[in-house]
XYZ file of C-alpha atoms in Angstrom:
329
model
C 0.183 0.131 -0.213
C 1.006 3.510 -0.524
C 1.529 5.771 2.490
C -1.359 8.132 3.369
C -0.179 11.819 3.307
C -0.470 13.211 6.872
C -2.333 16.392 5.494
C -5.100 14.200 4.594
C -5.816 12.393 7.916
C -9.173 13.442 9.192
C -12.113 11.762 11.033
C -14.155 9.150 9.612
C -16.462 10.307 7.083
C -19.500 8.398 5.485
C -21.193 9.259 2.201
C -24.225 7.851 0.772
C -24.529 7.253 -2.937
C -27.713 6.055 -4.703
C -27.460 5.315 -8.427
C -31.036 5.017 -9.362
C -30.554 7.729 -12.362
C -28.464 4.876 -14.277
C -30.021 2.897 -16.974
C -30.793 -0.188 -14.416
C -33.088 1.138 -11.669
C -32.390 -1.812 -9.540
C -29.535 -0.092 -7.727
C -28.220 -0.386 -4.224
C -28.156 2.144 -1.268
C -24.296 2.420 -0.711
C -22.878 4.038 2.649
C -19.122 4.550 1.832
C -16.986 4.845 4.989
C -13.648 6.217 4.998
C -10.941 5.036 7.767
C -8.175 7.604 7.528
C -5.138 6.002 9.386
C -4.857 3.208 6.558
C -6.682 4.939 4.096
C -9.107 2.452 3.387
C -12.849 2.724 2.287
C -15.436 0.482 3.949
C -18.627 -0.134 2.333
C -22.266 -0.850 3.697
C -24.253 -1.983 0.273
C -27.821 -2.415 0.615
C -31.018 -3.314 -1.259
C -33.284 -0.300 -0.475
C -36.587 -2.492 -0.873
C -35.638 -5.232 1.780
C -32.799 -3.400 3.685
C -30.558 -6.562 3.277
C -27.136 -5.450 3.611
C -23.511 -6.421 3.159
C -20.289 -5.076 4.472
C -17.173 -4.939 2.435
C -13.558 -4.654 3.618
C -14.266 -3.478 7.030
C -11.320 -2.275 9.555
C -10.459 -3.100 13.024
C -8.289 -0.568 14.838
C -4.486 -1.405 15.658
C -2.140 0.548 17.651
C 1.264 -0.747 16.768
C 2.901 1.090 19.570
C 1.208 -0.831 22.101
C -0.106 -3.828 20.189
C -3.622 -2.987 21.097
C -6.835 -3.824 18.985
C -9.866 -1.411 19.346
C -13.121 -1.286 17.781
C -14.223 2.157 16.996
C -14.138 1.779 13.221
C -16.245 -1.316 13.212
C -18.553 0.055 15.767
C -19.047 3.220 13.552
C -20.121 0.519 10.931
C -22.355 -0.808 13.027
C -24.234 2.449 13.865
C -24.488 2.973 10.139
C -26.207 -0.431 9.959
C -28.556 0.288 12.988
C -29.620 4.181 12.005
C -30.686 2.710 8.521
C -32.249 -0.547 9.824
C -30.298 -2.561 7.624
C -30.183 -6.318 8.087
C -26.488 -7.579 7.580
C -26.697 -10.895 5.677
C -22.882 -11.120 4.778
C -19.522 -9.545 5.496
C -17.419 -9.637 2.267
C -13.698 -9.516 1.907
C -12.175 -8.719 -1.374
C -8.636 -10.385 -0.469
C -6.423 -11.013 2.623
C -5.451 -7.416 3.359
C -1.828 -6.619 4.111
C -2.591 -3.084 5.469
C -5.222 -3.196 7.995
C -6.806 -6.031 10.209
C -10.172 -7.066 9.125
C -13.322 -6.669 11.698
C -15.145 -9.303 10.036
C -15.331 -11.717 12.979
C -15.914 -8.815 15.404
C -18.908 -7.583 13.461
C -20.155 -10.849 13.048
C -20.009 -11.667 16.844
C -21.646 -8.287 17.574
C -24.462 -8.634 15.212
C -25.287 -12.080 16.872
C -25.062 -10.867 20.099
C -27.738 -8.398 19.478
C -30.052 -10.942 18.112
C -29.624 -10.836 14.348
C -29.211 -13.628 12.072
C -25.615 -14.970 11.418
C -23.949 -12.920 8.723
C -21.479 -15.160 6.617
C -18.078 -14.235 6.157
C -17.113 -14.704 2.765
C -14.069 -14.444 0.388
C -12.900 -15.631 -3.030
C -12.022 -19.337 -3.152
C -8.478 -18.910 -3.924
C -7.828 -17.551 -0.358
C -6.909 -21.419 0.588
C -3.569 -20.890 -1.339
C -2.734 -17.609 0.550
C -3.707 -18.751 3.917
C -1.154 -21.715 3.255
C 1.635 -19.407 2.179
C 1.329 -17.258 4.992
C 0.672 -19.814 7.731
C 3.756 -21.451 6.695
C 5.802 -18.088 7.017
C 4.226 -17.069 10.573
C 4.236 -20.509 12.026
C 0.173 -20.782 11.980
C -1.269 -24.027 12.948
C -3.838 -25.183 10.717
C -6.683 -25.545 13.338
C -6.378 -21.671 13.495
C -6.916 -20.948 9.798
C -8.516 -23.918 7.790
C -12.083 -23.410 7.299
C -12.396 -20.196 9.061
C -14.449 -18.380 6.304
C -17.918 -19.301 6.286
C -18.169 -19.201 2.206
C -15.614 -19.431 -0.192
C -16.872 -17.648 -3.436
C -16.664 -18.982 -6.811
C -15.818 -16.941 -9.852
C -19.036 -15.183 -11.347
C -20.955 -16.555 -8.529
C -24.286 -14.692 -7.802
C -24.793 -13.650 -4.068
C -28.521 -12.882 -3.314
C -29.060 -9.346 -1.761
C -32.659 -8.827 -1.247
C -34.200 -8.243 -4.623
C -30.687 -7.736 -6.081
C -27.684 -9.743 -6.561
C -23.870 -9.590 -6.245
C -21.617 -10.844 -9.034
C -18.401 -12.048 -7.977
C -15.488 -11.170 -10.127
C -11.976 -12.538 -9.944
C -9.528 -9.750 -10.285
C -6.147 -10.958 -9.827
C -2.987 -9.253 -9.789
C -2.618 -7.424 -6.326
C -2.751 -10.887 -4.743
C -3.913 -14.287 -6.426
C -7.383 -14.465 -4.604
C -8.349 -11.086 -5.201
C -12.161 -10.431 -6.363
C -14.323 -7.643 -6.950
C -18.118 -7.437 -6.537
C -20.615 -6.027 -8.853
C -24.040 -4.552 -7.712
C -26.122 -3.065 -10.076
C -24.016 -0.452 -11.904
C -21.375 -0.287 -9.182
C -18.329 -2.505 -8.699
C -16.479 -2.698 -5.412
C -12.814 -3.034 -6.796
C -10.808 -3.454 -3.477
C -7.309 -3.182 -3.999
C -7.103 -3.187 -7.881
C -7.649 0.103 -9.545
C -7.438 3.048 -7.460
C -9.010 6.672 -8.253
C -7.382 8.371 -11.595
C -4.870 10.307 -9.965
C -3.665 7.575 -7.722
C -3.554 4.749 -10.261
C -3.449 0.883 -9.412
C -2.460 -1.389 -6.400
C 1.020 -2.826 -6.010
C 1.804 -6.282 -7.110
C 4.994 -7.336 -5.096
C 3.220 -9.576 -2.572
C 3.730 -13.297 -2.862
C 1.433 -14.403 -5.815
C 1.328 -10.806 -7.051
C 1.466 -10.380 -10.899
C 1.596 -7.133 -12.742
C 0.367 -8.740 -15.922
C -2.548 -10.331 -14.285
C -3.559 -6.994 -12.905
C -3.377 -5.251 -16.037
C -5.470 -7.883 -17.504
C -8.043 -7.425 -14.571
C -7.809 -3.667 -15.143
C -8.936 -4.148 -19.000
C -11.817 -6.324 -17.719
C -13.110 -3.324 -15.627
C -12.292 -0.628 -18.152
C -14.310 -2.695 -21.078
C -17.402 -2.034 -18.825
C -20.152 0.626 -19.666
C -18.692 3.871 -19.089
C -21.154 5.320 -16.440
C -20.402 2.345 -14.225
C -18.796 3.234 -10.977
C -15.508 1.747 -9.594
C -15.486 1.721 -5.882
C -11.916 1.838 -4.541
C -10.584 -0.105 -1.462
C -8.232 2.802 -0.570
C -7.730 6.302 -1.492
C -4.423 8.571 -1.018
C -5.298 11.685 -2.151
C -2.524 13.744 -3.861
C -1.686 17.089 -2.551
C -3.125 18.950 -5.481
C -6.661 17.192 -5.032
C -8.869 19.716 -3.191
C -11.602 17.493 -2.436
C -10.060 14.787 -0.232
C -10.698 11.176 -0.133
C -13.111 9.946 -2.989
C -14.775 6.521 -2.972
C -15.354 6.067 -6.650
C -14.687 6.993 -10.276
C -16.388 6.099 -13.468
C -15.206 3.688 -16.061
C -15.123 6.706 -18.441
C -13.034 8.795 -15.944
C -10.608 5.765 -15.400
C -9.971 5.118 -19.080
C -9.477 9.033 -19.665
C -7.389 9.834 -16.432
C -6.041 6.747 -14.503
C -2.067 7.396 -14.007
C -1.278 3.633 -14.687
C -3.890 2.349 -17.147
C -5.476 5.107 -18.857
C -6.429 4.561 -22.869
C -3.152 3.953 -24.659
C -1.322 1.855 -22.124
C 0.057 -1.043 -23.444
C 0.402 -4.396 -21.240
C 4.592 -4.134 -21.439
C 4.512 -0.638 -20.591
C 2.419 -1.087 -17.347
C 4.194 -4.300 -16.331
C 7.606 -2.594 -16.721
C 6.505 0.513 -14.739
C 4.628 -1.626 -12.052
C 7.693 -3.594 -11.543
C 9.903 -0.372 -11.148
C 7.406 1.303 -8.867
C 7.078 -1.567 -6.656
C 10.811 -2.196 -6.196
C 10.639 1.326 -4.293
C 7.960 0.785 -2.029
C 8.221 -0.129 1.809
C 6.293 -2.789 2.968
C 2.909 -1.938 4.710
C 3.338 -0.809 8.463
C 1.027 -3.527 9.672
C 1.879 -6.217 7.059
C 2.840 -9.028 9.429
C -0.063 -8.185 12.022
C -2.567 -7.810 9.290
C -1.958 -10.922 7.250
C -1.761 -13.098 10.375
C -4.912 -11.898 11.385
C -6.737 -11.845 8.186
C -6.096 -15.530 7.094
C -7.812 -16.211 10.180
C -10.900 -14.624 9.036
C -10.672 -11.902 11.915
C -10.233 -14.637 14.648
C -8.097 -13.609 17.389
C -4.870 -15.787 17.664
C -5.064 -18.523 20.442
C -3.740 -17.991 23.803
C -0.711 -19.540 25.105
C -0.095 -21.294 28.051
C 0.083 -17.987 30.166
C -3.147 -16.162 28.797
C -1.269 -14.163 26.159
C -2.119 -14.003 22.315
C 0.910 -13.467 19.847
C 1.588 -12.422 16.491
C 5.067 -13.138 14.936
C 6.955 -10.087 13.540
C 10.281 -11.242 11.502
C 13.550 -9.929 13.213
C 15.737 -8.082 10.584
C 19.414 -8.259 11.259
C 22.698 -8.251 9.292
C 23.577 -11.928 9.425
C 26.986 -11.268 8.542
C 27.602 -9.423 12.046
C 26.140 -12.402 13.754
C 28.046 -15.259 12.249
C 31.235 -16.498 13.761
C 33.202 -19.304 11.862
C 30.861 -21.641 9.729
C 28.370 -21.926 12.537
C 25.835 -19.063 13.236
C 25.391 -17.958 16.591
C 22.934 -19.803 18.720
């Protein structure tokens, strides 16, 4: 992820979009909620007729200085749900995020405790390969991540949402498991295409593929020009006056996207993306986020002393700690 410029940090904002003026009258009610510390857009998408709703890419607050999890952002989502009398039927993830902790399990449990039906936690079916990759890296036991998602979604699967439906779109590139969700004339694109003046997501995580991302972008940009592409993040440039924005249209992206506007070839994009990714620092919460998110937002198990741990790799100059032929220790 790119770093969020400090001047754009602000209190959480909620935006409401209705798209009934588009050609298809069957459009959702969309609440776009920005979490400024990680630059993440969270979405509540509802059928206005039945009030059935889904939550997409929720955020759990994490303070790395104290290793403390709090729930202000997640509780704000629940307040939006309550104030609109929504019935949350599913909690959707676009992928296993590397920059923030998901609030999916917390939200599910809070809804259950308030007497609501269980909202299934759903993600694309390729999450299993991502789970295995990072479970090995961090030494996580299978019992903590196998089967933790309530439903693994197939490509092009349709999820009912009241009188509407959600179309699952495989959008690999940033990660191999990445999916988007199309509802009416709107697609929630996660970490794939960003606002035109920001560009596209990085592709240097395990399983990332710049060529696959370019092709995913072409799939999105081939859609009708007035369709709205809702971004998973926004990192507003200093010269953008209006601050964080949740979406741009296909037409806007084709005309102005920094990385994949009309005329950019696959080879040009791949070369640029590789060079750009080589300059990026890893996300600040990558180790905490991945370990939490492959568990579908479940807490790590407690040890014999009642503590919960995540593993953070120690980076040292090995040559300074090696004597003779045998490493120290």
